[in-house]
């Protein structure tokens, strides 16, 4: 599917709503003092989901990535809402973004995005035994769902439109987890 990129009519710098900027005045054990800045999340965390259509096929989504101003392939991901567990958030995001629910959801581990300047973490969730179900999400347009064979990850990571480090790492971790723990 080919879509025209959104037009940028202007850029306004301001505090991003899910984050606050913090300036840390730190003194290290050797007496050195430095100012560090970090983005600190205000929400309840996030999830990144590896949805397995079958034992060999993962579902990716193609969505607009404002940071790169292009469409990117990646995994289903999103914020955890107040009162939700990571498993509940993963199932909801999967329904919103890919049009599937999952009967089996396993939280594998936490992933950080850029720990040197962000406190943001996401729970990596493996979703299996999928069934069709769609919920209305907050995306401005329907996301394209792209099935991809796990044994072709070496091709996927070479694509220009698949560049997010968390998605790359999550796919390799999920593939290895499935190999060692069975389907």
Coordinates of C-alpha atoms in Angstrom, one line a residue:
X1 CA 0.0 0.0 0.0
X2 CA 1.4 3.4 -0.9
X3 CA 0.3 6.5 0.9
X4 CA 1.2 10.2 0.5
X5 CA 3.1 11.4 3.6
X6 CA 1.4 14.0 5.8
X7 CA 2.3 17.6 5.2
X8 CA 4.2 19.4 7.9
X9 CA 2.7 22.9 8.2
X10 CA 4.8 24.0 11.1
X11 CA 6.6 22.8 14.2
X12 CA 5.9 24.1 17.7
X13 CA 8.3 23.1 20.5
X14 CA 6.6 22.4 23.8
X15 CA 6.5 19.9 26.6
X16 CA 5.4 16.5 25.3
X17 CA 2.2 15.4 27.1
X18 CA 3.3 11.9 28.1
X19 CA 6.7 13.1 29.3
X20 CA 8.3 15.8 31.4
X21 CA 11.8 17.1 31.0
X22 CA 13.9 16.7 34.2
X23 CA 17.3 18.3 34.8
X24 CA 19.4 16.3 37.3
X25 CA 22.2 17.9 39.2
X26 CA 24.4 14.9 39.9
X27 CA 27.6 14.4 41.8
X28 CA 29.6 11.2 41.1
X29 CA 31.7 9.3 43.6
X30 CA 34.8 10.9 42.3
X31 CA 33.4 14.4 43.0
X32 CA 32.6 15.3 39.4
X33 CA 29.3 17.2 39.1
X34 CA 27.3 17.2 35.9
X35 CA 23.8 18.3 34.8
X36 CA 21.9 15.5 33.0
X37 CA 18.6 15.9 31.3
X38 CA 16.1 13.2 30.9
X39 CA 12.6 12.6 29.7
X40 CA 10.5 11.1 32.4
X41 CA 7.3 9.3 31.5
X42 CA 4.0 10.3 33.2
X43 CA 1.9 7.3 32.2
X44 CA 1.7 3.7 33.3
X45 CA 4.2 2.3 30.9
X46 CA 3.9 0.8 27.4
X47 CA 3.7 -2.5 25.6
X48 CA 5.3 -3.9 22.4
X49 CA 3.6 -6.9 21.1
X50 CA 4.9 -9.8 18.9
X51 CA 1.7 -11.2 17.4
X52 CA 2.2 -14.7 16.0
X53 CA -0.4 -15.5 13.3
X54 CA 0.9 -19.1 13.3
X55 CA 4.1 -20.8 14.5
X56 CA 6.2 -19.2 11.7
X57 CA 4.5 -15.9 10.9
X58 CA 4.5 -12.6 12.8
X59 CA 2.1 -9.7 12.1
X60 CA 3.7 -6.3 11.5
X61 CA 1.9 -3.0 11.1
X62 CA 2.8 -0.1 8.8
X63 CA 2.1 3.3 10.3
X64 CA 3.1 6.9 9.9
X65 CA 6.2 7.7 12.0
X66 CA 6.4 11.4 12.7
X67 CA 10.0 11.3 13.9
X68 CA 11.2 10.1 10.5
X69 CA 8.3 11.6 8.5
X70 CA 7.7 8.3 6.6
X71 CA 5.7 5.1 6.9
X72 CA 7.4 2.4 9.0
X73 CA 6.9 -1.3 9.5
X74 CA 7.0 -2.3 13.1
X75 CA 5.3 -4.2 15.9
X76 CA 2.0 -3.4 17.6
X77 CA 2.7 -1.1 20.5
X78 CA 1.1 1.5 22.7
X79 CA 0.6 2.9 26.2
X80 CA -0.8 1.0 29.1
X81 CA -4.0 2.8 30.3
X82 CA -4.7 3.4 34.0
X83 CA -5.9 0.3 35.7
X84 CA -4.7 -2.0 32.9
X85 CA -2.1 -4.8 33.2
X86 CA 0.6 -5.1 30.5
X87 CA -1.2 -8.2 29.2
X88 CA -4.6 -6.4 29.0
X89 CA -3.0 -3.4 27.3
X90 CA -1.2 -5.8 24.8
X91 CA -4.5 -7.5 23.9
X92 CA -6.3 -4.1 23.5
X93 CA -3.5 -2.6 21.3
X94 CA -3.5 -5.8 19.2
X95 CA -7.2 -5.5 18.6
X96 CA -6.9 -1.7 17.8
X97 CA -3.9 -1.8 15.5
X98 CA -4.0 -5.3 13.9
X99 CA -7.6 -6.4 14.2
X100 CA -6.8 -9.5 16.3
X101 CA -7.2 -10.7 19.9
X102 CA -5.0 -13.3 21.4
X103 CA -5.9 -16.3 23.6
X104 CA -2.3 -16.7 24.8
X105 CA -0.3 -13.7 26.0
X106 CA 3.1 -14.0 27.7
X107 CA 5.1 -11.1 29.1
X108 CA 8.7 -11.8 28.2
X109 CA 10.7 -8.9 29.6
X110 CA 11.0 -5.1 29.9
X111 CA 12.7 -3.1 27.1
X112 CA 14.0 0.4 27.4
X113 CA 14.1 2.9 24.6
X114 CA 17.1 5.1 25.3
X115 CA 18.0 4.6 29.0
X116 CA 20.8 7.3 29.0
X117 CA 18.1 10.0 28.7
X118 CA 14.7 8.4 29.0
X119 CA 12.9 6.6 31.8
X120 CA 10.5 5.0 29.3
X121 CA 10.1 1.2 29.4
X122 CA 7.9 -1.2 27.5
X123 CA 6.8 -4.7 28.3
X124 CA 7.5 -7.2 25.5
X125 CA 4.5 -9.4 25.1
X126 CA 4.3 -12.5 22.9
X127 CA 0.7 -13.0 21.5
X128 CA -0.4 -16.4 20.2
X129 CA -3.6 -18.2 19.3
X130 CA -5.0 -15.2 17.5
X131 CA -8.6 -14.6 16.5
X132 CA -10.1 -11.7 14.5
X133 CA -11.5 -8.9 16.6
X134 CA -11.2 -5.2 16.0
X135 CA -11.5 -2.3 18.5
X136 CA -11.5 1.4 17.6
X137 CA -8.1 2.9 18.5
X138 CA -6.6 6.3 18.4
X139 CA -4.8 6.0 15.1
X140 CA -5.7 8.7 12.5
X141 CA -5.9 6.0 9.8
X142 CA -6.3 2.3 9.6
X143 CA -2.9 0.5 9.8
X144 CA -1.8 -1.9 7.2
X145 CA -1.1 -5.4 8.6
X146 CA 1.8 -7.2 7.0
X147 CA 2.5 -10.9 7.7
X148 CA 6.2 -11.7 7.8
X149 CA 7.9 -15.1 8.2
X150 CA 10.3 -15.4 11.2
X151 CA 12.8 -17.2 9.1
X152 CA 13.1 -14.1 6.9
X153 CA 14.1 -11.7 9.7
X154 CA 17.5 -11.3 8.0
X155 CA 15.6 -9.7 5.1
X156 CA 13.3 -7.6 7.3
X157 CA 16.2 -5.9 9.2
X158 CA 17.7 -4.7 5.9
X159 CA 14.6 -2.8 4.8
X160 CA 14.8 1.0 5.0
X161 CA 11.2 1.1 6.3
X162 CA 11.9 -1.2 9.3
X163 CA 14.3 0.7 11.5
X164 CA 13.0 0.8 15.1
X165 CA 15.5 -0.9 17.4
X166 CA 12.8 -2.1 19.9
X167 CA 11.0 -4.0 17.1
X168 CA 14.2 -5.6 15.8
X169 CA 15.2 -6.7 19.3
X170 CA 11.7 -7.9 20.2
X171 CA 11.5 -10.1 17.1
X172 CA 14.8 -11.8 17.8
X173 CA 14.0 -12.3 21.5
X174 CA 10.5 -13.7 20.7
X175 CA 11.9 -16.0 18.0
X176 CA 14.6 -17.3 20.5
X177 CA 12.0 -17.7 23.3
X178 CA 9.7 -19.7 21.0
X179 CA 12.7 -21.9 19.9
X180 CA 13.6 -22.7 23.5
X181 CA 10.1 -22.9 25.1
X182 CA 8.2 -24.4 22.2
X183 CA 5.3 -23.1 20.3

